[in-house]
PDB file of C-alpha atoms in Angstrom:
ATOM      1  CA  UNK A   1      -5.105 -23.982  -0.455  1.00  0.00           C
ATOM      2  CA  UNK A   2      -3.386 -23.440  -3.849  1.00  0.00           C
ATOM      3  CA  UNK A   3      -6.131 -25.789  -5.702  1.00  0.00           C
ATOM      4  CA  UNK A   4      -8.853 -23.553  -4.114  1.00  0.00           C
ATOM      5  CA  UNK A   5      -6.857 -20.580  -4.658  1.00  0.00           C
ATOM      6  CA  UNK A   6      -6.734 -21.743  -8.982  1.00  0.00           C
ATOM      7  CA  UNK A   7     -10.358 -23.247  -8.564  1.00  0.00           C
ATOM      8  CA  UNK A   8     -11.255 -19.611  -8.106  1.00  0.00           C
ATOM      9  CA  UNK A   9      -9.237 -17.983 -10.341  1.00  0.00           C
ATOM     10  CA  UNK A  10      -9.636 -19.741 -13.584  1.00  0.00           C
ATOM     11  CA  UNK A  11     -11.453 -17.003 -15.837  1.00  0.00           C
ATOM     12  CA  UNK A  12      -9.302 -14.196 -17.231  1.00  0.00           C
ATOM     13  CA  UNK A  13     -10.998 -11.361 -15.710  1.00  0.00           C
ATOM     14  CA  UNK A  14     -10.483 -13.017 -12.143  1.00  0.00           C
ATOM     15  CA  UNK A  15      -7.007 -13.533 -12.616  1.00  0.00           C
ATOM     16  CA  UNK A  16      -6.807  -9.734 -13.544  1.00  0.00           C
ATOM     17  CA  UNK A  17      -8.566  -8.867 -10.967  1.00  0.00           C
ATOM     18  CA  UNK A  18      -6.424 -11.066  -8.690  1.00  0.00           C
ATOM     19  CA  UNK A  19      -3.135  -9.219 -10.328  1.00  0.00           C
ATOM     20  CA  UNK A  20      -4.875  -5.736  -9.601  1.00  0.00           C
ATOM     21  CA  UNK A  21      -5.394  -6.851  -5.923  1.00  0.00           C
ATOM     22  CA  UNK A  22      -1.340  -7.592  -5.568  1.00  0.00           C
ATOM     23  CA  UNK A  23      -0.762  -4.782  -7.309  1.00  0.00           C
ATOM     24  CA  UNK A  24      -2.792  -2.399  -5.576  1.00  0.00           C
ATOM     25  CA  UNK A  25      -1.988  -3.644  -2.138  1.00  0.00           C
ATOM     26  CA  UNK A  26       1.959  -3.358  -2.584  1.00  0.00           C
ATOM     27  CA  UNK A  27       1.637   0.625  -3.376  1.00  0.00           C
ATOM     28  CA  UNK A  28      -0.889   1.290  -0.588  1.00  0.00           C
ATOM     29  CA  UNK A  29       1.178  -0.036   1.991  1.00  0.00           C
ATOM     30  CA  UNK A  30       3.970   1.817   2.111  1.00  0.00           C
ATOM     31  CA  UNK A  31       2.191   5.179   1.216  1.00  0.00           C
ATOM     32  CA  UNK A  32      -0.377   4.274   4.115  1.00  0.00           C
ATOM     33  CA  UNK A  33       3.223   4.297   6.571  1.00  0.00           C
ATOM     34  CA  UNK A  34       4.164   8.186   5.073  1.00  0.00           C
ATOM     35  CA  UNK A  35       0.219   8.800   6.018  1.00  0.00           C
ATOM     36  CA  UNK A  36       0.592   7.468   9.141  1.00  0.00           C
ATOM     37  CA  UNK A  37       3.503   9.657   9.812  1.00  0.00           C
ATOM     38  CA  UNK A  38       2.214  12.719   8.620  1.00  0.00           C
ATOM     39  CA  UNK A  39      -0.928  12.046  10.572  1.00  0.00           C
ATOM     40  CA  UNK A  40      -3.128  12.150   7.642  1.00  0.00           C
ATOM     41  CA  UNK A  41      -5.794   9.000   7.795  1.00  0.00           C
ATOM     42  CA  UNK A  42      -8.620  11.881   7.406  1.00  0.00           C
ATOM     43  CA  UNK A  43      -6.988  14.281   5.237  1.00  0.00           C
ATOM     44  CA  UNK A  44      -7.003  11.204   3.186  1.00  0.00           C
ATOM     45  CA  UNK A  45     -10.475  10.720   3.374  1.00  0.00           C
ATOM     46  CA  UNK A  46     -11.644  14.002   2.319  1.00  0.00           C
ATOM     47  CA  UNK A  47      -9.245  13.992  -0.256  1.00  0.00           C
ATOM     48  CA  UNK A  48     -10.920  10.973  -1.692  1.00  0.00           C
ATOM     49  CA  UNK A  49     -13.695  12.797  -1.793  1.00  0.00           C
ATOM     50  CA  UNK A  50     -12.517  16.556  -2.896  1.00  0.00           C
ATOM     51  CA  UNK A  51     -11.508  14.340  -6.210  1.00  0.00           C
ATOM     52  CA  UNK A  52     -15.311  13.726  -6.824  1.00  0.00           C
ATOM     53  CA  UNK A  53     -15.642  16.885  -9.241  1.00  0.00           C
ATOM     54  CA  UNK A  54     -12.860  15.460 -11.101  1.00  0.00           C
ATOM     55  CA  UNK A  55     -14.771  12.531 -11.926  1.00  0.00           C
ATOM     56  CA  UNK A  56     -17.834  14.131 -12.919  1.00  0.00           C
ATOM     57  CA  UNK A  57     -16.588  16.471 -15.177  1.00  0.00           C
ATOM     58  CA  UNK A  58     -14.617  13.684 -16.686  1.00  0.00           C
ATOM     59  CA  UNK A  59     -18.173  11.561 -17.338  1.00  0.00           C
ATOM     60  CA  UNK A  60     -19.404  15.065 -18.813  1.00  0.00           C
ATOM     61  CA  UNK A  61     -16.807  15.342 -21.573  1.00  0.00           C
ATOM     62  CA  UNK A  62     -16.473  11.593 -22.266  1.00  0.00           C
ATOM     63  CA  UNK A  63     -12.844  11.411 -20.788  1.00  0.00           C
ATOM     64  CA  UNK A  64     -11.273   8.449 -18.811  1.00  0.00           C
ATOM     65  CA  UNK A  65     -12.853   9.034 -15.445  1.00  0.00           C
ATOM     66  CA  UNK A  66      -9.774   8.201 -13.253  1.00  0.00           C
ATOM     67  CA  UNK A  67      -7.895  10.390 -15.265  1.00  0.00           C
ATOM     68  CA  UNK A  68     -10.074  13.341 -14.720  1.00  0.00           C
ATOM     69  CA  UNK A  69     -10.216  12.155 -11.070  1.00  0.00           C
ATOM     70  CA  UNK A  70      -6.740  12.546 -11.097  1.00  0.00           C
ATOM     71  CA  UNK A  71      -5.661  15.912 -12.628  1.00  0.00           C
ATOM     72  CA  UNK A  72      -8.253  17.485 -10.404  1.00  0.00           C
ATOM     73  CA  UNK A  73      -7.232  15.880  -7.549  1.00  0.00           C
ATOM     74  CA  UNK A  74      -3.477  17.111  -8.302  1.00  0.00           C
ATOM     75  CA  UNK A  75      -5.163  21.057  -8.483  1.00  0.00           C
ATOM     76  CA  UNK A  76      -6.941  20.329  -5.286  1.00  0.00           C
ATOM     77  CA  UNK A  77      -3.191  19.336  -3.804  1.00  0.00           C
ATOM     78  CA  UNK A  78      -1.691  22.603  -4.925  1.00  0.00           C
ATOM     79  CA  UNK A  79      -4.325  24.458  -3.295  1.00  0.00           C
ATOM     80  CA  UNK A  80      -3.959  23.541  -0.387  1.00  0.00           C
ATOM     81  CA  UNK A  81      -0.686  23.221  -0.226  1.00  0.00           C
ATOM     82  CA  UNK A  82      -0.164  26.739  -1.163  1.00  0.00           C
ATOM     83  CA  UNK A  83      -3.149  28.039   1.009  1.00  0.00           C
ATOM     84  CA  UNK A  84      -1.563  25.897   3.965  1.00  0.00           C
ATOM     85  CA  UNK A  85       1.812  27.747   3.638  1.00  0.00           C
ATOM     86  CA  UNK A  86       0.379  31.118   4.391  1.00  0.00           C
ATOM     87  CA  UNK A  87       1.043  31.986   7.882  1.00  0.00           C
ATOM     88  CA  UNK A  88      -2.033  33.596   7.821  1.00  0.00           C
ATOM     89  CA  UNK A  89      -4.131  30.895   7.219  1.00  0.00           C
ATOM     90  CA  UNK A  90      -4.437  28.056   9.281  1.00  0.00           C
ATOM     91  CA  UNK A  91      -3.482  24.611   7.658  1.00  0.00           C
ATOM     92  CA  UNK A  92      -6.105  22.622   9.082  1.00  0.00           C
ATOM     93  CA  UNK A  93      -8.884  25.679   8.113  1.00  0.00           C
ATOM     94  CA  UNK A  94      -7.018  25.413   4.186  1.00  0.00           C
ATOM     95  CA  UNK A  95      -7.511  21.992   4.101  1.00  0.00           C
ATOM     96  CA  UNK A  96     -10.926  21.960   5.194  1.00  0.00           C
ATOM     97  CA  UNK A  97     -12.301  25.110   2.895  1.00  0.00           C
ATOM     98  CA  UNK A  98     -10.616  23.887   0.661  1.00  0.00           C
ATOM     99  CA  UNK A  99     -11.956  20.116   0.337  1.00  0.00           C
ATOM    100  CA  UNK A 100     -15.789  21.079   1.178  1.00  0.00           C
ATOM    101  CA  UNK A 101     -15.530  23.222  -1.893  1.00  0.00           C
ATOM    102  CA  UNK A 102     -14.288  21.171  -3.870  1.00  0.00           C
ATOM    103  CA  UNK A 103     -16.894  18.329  -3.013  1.00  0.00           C
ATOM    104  CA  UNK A 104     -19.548  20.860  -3.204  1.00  0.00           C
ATOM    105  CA  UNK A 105     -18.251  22.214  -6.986  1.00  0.00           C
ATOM    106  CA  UNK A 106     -18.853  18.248  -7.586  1.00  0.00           C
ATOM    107  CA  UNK A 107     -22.770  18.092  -6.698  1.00  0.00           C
ATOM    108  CA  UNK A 108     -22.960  21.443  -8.165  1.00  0.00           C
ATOM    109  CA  UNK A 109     -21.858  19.690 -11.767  1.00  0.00           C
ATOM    110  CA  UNK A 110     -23.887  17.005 -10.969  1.00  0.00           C
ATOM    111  CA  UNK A 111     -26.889  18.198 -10.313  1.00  0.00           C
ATOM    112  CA  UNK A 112     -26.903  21.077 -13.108  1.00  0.00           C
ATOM    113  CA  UNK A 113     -26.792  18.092 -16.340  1.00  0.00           C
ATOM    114  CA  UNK A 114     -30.605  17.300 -16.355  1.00  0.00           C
ATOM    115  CA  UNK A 115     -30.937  13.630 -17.465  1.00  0.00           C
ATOM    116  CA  UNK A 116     -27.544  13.251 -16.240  1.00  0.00           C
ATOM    117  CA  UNK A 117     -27.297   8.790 -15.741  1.00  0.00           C
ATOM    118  CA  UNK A 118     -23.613   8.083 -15.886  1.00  0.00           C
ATOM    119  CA  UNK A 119     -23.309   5.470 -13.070  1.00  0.00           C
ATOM    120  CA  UNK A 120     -20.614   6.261 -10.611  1.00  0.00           C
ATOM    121  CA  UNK A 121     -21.046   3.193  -8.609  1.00  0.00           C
ATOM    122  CA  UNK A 122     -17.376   1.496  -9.662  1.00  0.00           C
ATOM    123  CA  UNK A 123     -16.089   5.105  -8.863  1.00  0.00           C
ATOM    124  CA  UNK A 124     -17.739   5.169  -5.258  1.00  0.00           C
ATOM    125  CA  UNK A 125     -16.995   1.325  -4.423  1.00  0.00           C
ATOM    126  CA  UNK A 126     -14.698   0.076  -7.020  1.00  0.00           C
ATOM    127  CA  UNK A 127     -15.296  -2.612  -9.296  1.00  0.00           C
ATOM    128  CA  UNK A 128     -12.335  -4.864  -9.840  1.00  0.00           C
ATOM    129  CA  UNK A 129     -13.604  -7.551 -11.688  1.00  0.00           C
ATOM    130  CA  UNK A 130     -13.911  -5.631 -14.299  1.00  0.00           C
ATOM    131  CA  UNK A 131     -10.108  -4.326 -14.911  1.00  0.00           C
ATOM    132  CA  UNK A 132      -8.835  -4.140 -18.340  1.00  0.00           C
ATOM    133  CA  UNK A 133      -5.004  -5.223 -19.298  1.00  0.00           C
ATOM    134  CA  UNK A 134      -4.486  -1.384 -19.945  1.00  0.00           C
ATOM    135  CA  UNK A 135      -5.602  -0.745 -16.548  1.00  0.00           C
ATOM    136  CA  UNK A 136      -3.595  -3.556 -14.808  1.00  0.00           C
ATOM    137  CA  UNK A 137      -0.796  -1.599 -17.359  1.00  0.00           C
ATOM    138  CA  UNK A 138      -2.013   1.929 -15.893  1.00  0.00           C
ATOM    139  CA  UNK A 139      -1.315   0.617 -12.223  1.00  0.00           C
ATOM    140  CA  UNK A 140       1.798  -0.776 -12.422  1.00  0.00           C
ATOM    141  CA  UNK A 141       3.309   1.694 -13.849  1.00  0.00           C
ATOM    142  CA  UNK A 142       1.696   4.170 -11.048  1.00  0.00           C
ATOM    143  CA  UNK A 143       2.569   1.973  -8.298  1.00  0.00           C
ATOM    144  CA  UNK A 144       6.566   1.792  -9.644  1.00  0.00           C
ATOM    145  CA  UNK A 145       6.801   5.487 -10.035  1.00  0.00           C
ATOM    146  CA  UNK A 146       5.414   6.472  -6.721  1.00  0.00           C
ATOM    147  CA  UNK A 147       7.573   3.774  -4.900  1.00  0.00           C
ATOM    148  CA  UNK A 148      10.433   5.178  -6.584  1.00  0.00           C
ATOM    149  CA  UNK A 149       9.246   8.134  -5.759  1.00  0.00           C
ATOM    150  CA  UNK A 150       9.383   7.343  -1.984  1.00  0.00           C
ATOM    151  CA  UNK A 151      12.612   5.779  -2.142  1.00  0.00           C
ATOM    152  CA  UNK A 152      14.452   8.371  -3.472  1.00  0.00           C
ATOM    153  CA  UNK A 153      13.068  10.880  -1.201  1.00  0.00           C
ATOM    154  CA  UNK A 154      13.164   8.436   1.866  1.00  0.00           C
ATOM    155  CA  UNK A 155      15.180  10.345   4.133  1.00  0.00           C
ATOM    156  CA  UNK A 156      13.664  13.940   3.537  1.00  0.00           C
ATOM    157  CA  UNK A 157      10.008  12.751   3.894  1.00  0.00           C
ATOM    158  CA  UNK A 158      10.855  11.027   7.140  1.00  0.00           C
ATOM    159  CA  UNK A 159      12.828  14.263   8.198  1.00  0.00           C
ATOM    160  CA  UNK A 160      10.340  16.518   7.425  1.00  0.00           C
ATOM    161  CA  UNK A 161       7.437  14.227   9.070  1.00  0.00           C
ATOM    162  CA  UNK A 162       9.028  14.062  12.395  1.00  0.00           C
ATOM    163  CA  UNK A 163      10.384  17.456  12.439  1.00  0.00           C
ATOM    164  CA  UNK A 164       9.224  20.473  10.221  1.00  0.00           C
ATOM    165  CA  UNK A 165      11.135  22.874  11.748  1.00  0.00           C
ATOM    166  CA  UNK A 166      14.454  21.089  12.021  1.00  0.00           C
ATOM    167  CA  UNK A 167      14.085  19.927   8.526  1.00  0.00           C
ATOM    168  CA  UNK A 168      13.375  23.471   7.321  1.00  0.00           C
ATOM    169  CA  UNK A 169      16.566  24.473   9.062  1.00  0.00           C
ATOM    170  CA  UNK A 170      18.608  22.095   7.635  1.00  0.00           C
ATOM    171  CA  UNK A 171      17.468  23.658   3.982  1.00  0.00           C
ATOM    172  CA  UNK A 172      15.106  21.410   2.902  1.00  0.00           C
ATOM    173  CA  UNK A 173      12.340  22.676   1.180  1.00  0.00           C
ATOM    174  CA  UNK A 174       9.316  21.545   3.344  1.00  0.00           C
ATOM    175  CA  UNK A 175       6.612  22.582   1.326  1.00  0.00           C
ATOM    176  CA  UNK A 176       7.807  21.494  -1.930  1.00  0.00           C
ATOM    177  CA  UNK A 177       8.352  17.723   0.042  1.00  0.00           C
ATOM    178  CA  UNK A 178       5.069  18.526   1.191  1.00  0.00           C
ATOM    179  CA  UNK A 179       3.319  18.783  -1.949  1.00  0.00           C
ATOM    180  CA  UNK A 180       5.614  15.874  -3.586  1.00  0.00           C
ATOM    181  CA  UNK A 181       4.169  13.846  -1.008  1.00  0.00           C
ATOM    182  CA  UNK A 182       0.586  14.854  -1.274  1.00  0.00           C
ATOM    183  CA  UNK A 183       0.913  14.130  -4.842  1.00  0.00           C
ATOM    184  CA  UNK A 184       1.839  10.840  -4.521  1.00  0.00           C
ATOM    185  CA  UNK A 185      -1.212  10.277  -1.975  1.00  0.00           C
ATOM    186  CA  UNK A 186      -3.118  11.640  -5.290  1.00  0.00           C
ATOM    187  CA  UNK A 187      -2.081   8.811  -7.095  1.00  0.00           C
ATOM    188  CA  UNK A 188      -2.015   6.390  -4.911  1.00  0.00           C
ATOM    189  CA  UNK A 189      -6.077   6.887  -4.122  1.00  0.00           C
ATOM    190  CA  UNK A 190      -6.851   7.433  -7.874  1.00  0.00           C
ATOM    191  CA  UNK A 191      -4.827   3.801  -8.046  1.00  0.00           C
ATOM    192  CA  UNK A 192      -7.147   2.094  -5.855  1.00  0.00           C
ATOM    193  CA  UNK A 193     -10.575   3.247  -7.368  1.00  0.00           C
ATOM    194  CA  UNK A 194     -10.545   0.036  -9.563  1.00  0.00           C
ATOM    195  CA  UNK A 195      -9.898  -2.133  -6.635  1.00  0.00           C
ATOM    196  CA  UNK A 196     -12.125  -0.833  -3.938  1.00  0.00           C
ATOM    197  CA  UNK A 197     -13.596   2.738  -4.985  1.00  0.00           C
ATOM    198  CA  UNK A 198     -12.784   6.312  -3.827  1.00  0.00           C
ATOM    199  CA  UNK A 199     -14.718   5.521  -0.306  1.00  0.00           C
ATOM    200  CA  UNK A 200     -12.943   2.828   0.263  1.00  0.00           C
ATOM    201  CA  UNK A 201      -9.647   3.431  -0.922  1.00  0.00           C
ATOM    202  CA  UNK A 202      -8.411   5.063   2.393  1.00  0.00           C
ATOM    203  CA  UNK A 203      -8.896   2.197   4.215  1.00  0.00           C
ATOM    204  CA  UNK A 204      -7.086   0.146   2.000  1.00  0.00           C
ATOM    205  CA  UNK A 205      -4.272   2.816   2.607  1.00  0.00           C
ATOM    206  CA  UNK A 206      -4.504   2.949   6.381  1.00  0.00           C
ATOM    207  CA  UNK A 207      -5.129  -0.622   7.913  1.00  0.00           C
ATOM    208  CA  UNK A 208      -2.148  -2.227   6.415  1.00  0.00           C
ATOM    209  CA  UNK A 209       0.190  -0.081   7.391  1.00  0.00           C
ATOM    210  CA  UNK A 210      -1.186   0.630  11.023  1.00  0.00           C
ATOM    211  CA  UNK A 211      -1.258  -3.064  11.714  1.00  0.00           C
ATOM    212  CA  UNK A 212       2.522  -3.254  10.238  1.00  0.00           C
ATOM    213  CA  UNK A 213       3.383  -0.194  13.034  1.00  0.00           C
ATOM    214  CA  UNK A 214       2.349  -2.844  15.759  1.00  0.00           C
ATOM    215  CA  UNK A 215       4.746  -5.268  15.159  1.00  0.00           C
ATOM    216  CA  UNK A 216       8.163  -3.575  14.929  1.00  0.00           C
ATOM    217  CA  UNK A 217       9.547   0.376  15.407  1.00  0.00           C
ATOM    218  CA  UNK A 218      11.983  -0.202  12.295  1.00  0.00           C
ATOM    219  CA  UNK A 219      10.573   1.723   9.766  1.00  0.00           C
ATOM    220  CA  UNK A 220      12.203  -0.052   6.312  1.00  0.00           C
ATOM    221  CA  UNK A 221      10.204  -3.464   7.993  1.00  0.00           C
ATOM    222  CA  UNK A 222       7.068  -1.738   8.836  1.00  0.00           C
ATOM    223  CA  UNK A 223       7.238  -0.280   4.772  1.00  0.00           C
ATOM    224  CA  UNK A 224       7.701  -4.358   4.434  1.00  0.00           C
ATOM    225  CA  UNK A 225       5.092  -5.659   6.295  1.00  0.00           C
ATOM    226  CA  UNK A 226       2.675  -3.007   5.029  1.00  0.00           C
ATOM    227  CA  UNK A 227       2.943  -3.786   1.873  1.00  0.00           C
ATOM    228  CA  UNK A 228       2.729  -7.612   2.878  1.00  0.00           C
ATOM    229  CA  UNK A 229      -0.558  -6.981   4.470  1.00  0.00           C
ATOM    230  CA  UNK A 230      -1.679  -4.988   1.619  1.00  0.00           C
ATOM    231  CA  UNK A 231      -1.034  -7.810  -0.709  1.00  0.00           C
ATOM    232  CA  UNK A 232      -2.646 -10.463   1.523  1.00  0.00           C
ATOM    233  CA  UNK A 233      -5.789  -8.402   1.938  1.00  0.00           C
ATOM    234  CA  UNK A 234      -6.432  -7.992  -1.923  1.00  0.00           C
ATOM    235  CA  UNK A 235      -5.377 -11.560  -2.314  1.00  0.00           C
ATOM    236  CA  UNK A 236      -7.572 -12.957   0.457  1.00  0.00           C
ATOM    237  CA  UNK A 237     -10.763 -10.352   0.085  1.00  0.00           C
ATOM    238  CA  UNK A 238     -10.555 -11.353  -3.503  1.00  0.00           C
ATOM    239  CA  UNK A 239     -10.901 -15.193  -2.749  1.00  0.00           C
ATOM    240  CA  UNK A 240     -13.618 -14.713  -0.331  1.00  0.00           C
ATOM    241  CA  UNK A 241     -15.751 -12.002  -2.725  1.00  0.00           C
ATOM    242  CA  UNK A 242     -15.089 -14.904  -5.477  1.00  0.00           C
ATOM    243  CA  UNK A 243     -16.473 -18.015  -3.106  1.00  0.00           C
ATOM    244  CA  UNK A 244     -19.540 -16.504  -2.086  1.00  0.00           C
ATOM    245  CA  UNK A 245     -20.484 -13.669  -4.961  1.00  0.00           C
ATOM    246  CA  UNK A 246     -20.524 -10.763  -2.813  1.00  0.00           C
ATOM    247  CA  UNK A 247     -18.520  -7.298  -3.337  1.00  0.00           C
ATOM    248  CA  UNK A 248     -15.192  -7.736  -3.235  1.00  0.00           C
ATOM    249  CA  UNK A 249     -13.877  -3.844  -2.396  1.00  0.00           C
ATOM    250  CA  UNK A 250     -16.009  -4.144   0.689  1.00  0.00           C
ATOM    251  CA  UNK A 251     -14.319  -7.572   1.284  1.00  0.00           C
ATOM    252  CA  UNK A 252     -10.785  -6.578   0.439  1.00  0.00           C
ATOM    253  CA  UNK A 253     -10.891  -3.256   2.917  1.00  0.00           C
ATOM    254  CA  UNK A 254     -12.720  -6.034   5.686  1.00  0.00           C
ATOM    255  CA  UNK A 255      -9.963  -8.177   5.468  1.00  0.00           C
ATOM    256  CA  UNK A 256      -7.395  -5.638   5.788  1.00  0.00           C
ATOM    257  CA  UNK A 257      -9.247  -4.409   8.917  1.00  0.00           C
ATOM    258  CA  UNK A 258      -8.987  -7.839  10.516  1.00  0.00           C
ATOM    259  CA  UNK A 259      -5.491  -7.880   9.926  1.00  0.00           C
ATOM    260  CA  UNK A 260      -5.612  -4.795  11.602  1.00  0.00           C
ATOM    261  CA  UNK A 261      -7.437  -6.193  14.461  1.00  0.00           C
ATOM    262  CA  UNK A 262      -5.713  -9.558  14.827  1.00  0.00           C
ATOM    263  CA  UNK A 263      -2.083  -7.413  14.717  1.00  0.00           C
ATOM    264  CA  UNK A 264      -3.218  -5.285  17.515  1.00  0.00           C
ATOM    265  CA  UNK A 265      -4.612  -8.472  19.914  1.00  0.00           C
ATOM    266  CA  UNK A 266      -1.087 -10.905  19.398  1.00  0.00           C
ATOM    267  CA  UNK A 267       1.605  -8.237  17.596  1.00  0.00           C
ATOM    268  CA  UNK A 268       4.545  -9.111  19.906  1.00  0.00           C
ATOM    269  CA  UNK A 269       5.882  -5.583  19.914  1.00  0.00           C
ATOM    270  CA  UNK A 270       2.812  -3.530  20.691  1.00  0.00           C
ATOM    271  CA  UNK A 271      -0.073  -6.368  20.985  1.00  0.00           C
ATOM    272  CA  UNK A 272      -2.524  -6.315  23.944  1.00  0.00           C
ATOM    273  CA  UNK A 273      -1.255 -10.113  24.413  1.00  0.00           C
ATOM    274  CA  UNK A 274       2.330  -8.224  24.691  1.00  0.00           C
ATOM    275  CA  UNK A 275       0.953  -5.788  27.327  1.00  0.00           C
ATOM    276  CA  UNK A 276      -0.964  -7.882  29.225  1.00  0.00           C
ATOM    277  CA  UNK A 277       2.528  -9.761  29.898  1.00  0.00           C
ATOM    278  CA  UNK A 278       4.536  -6.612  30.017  1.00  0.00           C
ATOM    279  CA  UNK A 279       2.036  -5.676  32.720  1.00  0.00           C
ATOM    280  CA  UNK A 280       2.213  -8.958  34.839  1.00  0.00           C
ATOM    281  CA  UNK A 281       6.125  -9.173  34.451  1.00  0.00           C
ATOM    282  CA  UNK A 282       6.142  -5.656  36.041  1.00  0.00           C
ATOM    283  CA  UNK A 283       3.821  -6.632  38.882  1.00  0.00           C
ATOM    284  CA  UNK A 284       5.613  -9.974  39.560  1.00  0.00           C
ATOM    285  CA  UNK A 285       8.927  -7.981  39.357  1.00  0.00           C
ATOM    286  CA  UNK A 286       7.802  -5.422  41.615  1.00  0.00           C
ATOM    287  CA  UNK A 287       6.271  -8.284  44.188  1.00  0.00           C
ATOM    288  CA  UNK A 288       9.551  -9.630  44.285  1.00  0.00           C
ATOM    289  CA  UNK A 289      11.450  -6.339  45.267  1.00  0.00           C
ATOM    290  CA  UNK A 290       9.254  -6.223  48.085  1.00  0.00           C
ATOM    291  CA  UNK A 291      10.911  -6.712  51.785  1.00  0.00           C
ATOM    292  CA  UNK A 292      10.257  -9.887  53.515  1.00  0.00           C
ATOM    293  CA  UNK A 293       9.394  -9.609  57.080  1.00  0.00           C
TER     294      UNK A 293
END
């Protein structure tokens, strides 16, 4: 396996690419777990795509486009955070206005530059074979800073997931560890654009750290495991794209589905194997409480 695994990796820009992949997959991970908690898979999604102004306006003023991506997508966070703390408003109406419009201020750009060819595909689906060193730099430096990030505000984040009121209470300030959060979601998406693009990038986020929640309730392992499983779909999605030529975001976000898959068939905590044996111990056990005549 290690021959084929250097047989494929020989050029430089694969073995960027490959270092991207690791890279990529260690910060999703974790940040997928906060998601999970939060229950935001689809605020995720939209947010992937509120960022798409961001992006154009960057192509229109000849800027780095994942930096425009991302300072956009950081105004779009404060929005909604802000219109999502009004007690008039309701969060899930914010979030939604909010998102459309911004998606819809991103065709609007788009479709007012006449002759307007700047080719968004690596921004849609990624394009990881073609990562610089200052963009392997660029990540790791993002993916450090928002684990950090995480670390340090463990305890609150967790607090304030699984209890908003109680956490308020206690004096924590919920909407400012709101926003931090959401922030770090920001840059965590904006991360994986090289790797596999801003439609993509959620599931990237998601599937690792959903199959990690099968296979224990500790939540330091399931961080672990996440970002295992993270790694190990880059790593493998990557091999496969390199064998037979095909797109590797779309293979990378496969893979990490099948992990998915495969954790919720055998997982030993939460695994339909584990149920289906759950379920048969409790129906010998119950047999054997029965009275004999």
């Amino acid at each position: 396996m290690g021959g084929t695994m250097n047989g494929l990796f020989t050029d430089g820009f694969a073995r960027r690419a490959l270092l991207e992949a690791v890279l990529v997959g260690a910060l999703c991970g974790p940040v997928g777990v906060h998601v999970l908690l939060r229950r935001l898979p689809f605020f995720t999604i939209a947010m992937g795509h509120a960022t798409f102004p961001g992006v154009v306006l960057a192509a229109l003023l000849g800027l780095n486009l994942y930096l425009g991506t991302w300072v956009f997508g950081a105004v779009v966070v404060v929005v909604i955070a802000l219109l999502g703390a009004r007690e008039q408003v309701d969060e899930t109406s914010a979030i939604g206005v909010a998102l459309a419009g911004a998606f819809a201020l991103g065709v609007l750009l788009l479709s007012a530059q006449a002759g307007f060819s700047k080719d968004l595909t690596a921004y849609l689906v990624g394009s990881i074979i073609t990562v610089q060193p200052a963009d392997l730099a660029a990540t790791a430096i993002a993916g450090v800073a928002v684990l950090a990030v995480l670390a340090v505000l463990h305890k609150e984040l967790v607090f304030a997931a699984f209890d908003r009121a109680g956490a308020a209470a206690a004096g924590y300030r919920v909407l400012a560890l709101d926003l931090a959060f959401l922030l770090l979601l920001e840059v965590a998406l904006v991360t994986a654009i090289p790797a596999v693009g801003v439609i993509l990038s959620v599931a990237l986020i998601v599937a690792p750290a959903a199959a990690a929640r099968l296979w224990t309730d500790r939540l330091g392992t399931t961080m672990a495991l996440a970002a295992a499983f993270g790694v190990a779909s880059g790593v493998a999605g990557l091999a496969i794209s390199q064998r037979w030529q095909i797109a590797a975001g779309a293979c990378i976000v496969l893979v990490a589905a099948g992990l998915f898959a495969l954790s919720l068939l055998i997982a030993p905590r939460y695994g339909l194997a584990a149920r289906l044996r759950w379920e048969a111990g409790g129906e010998v056990s119950a047999l054997s409480r029965q009275p004999r005549r």
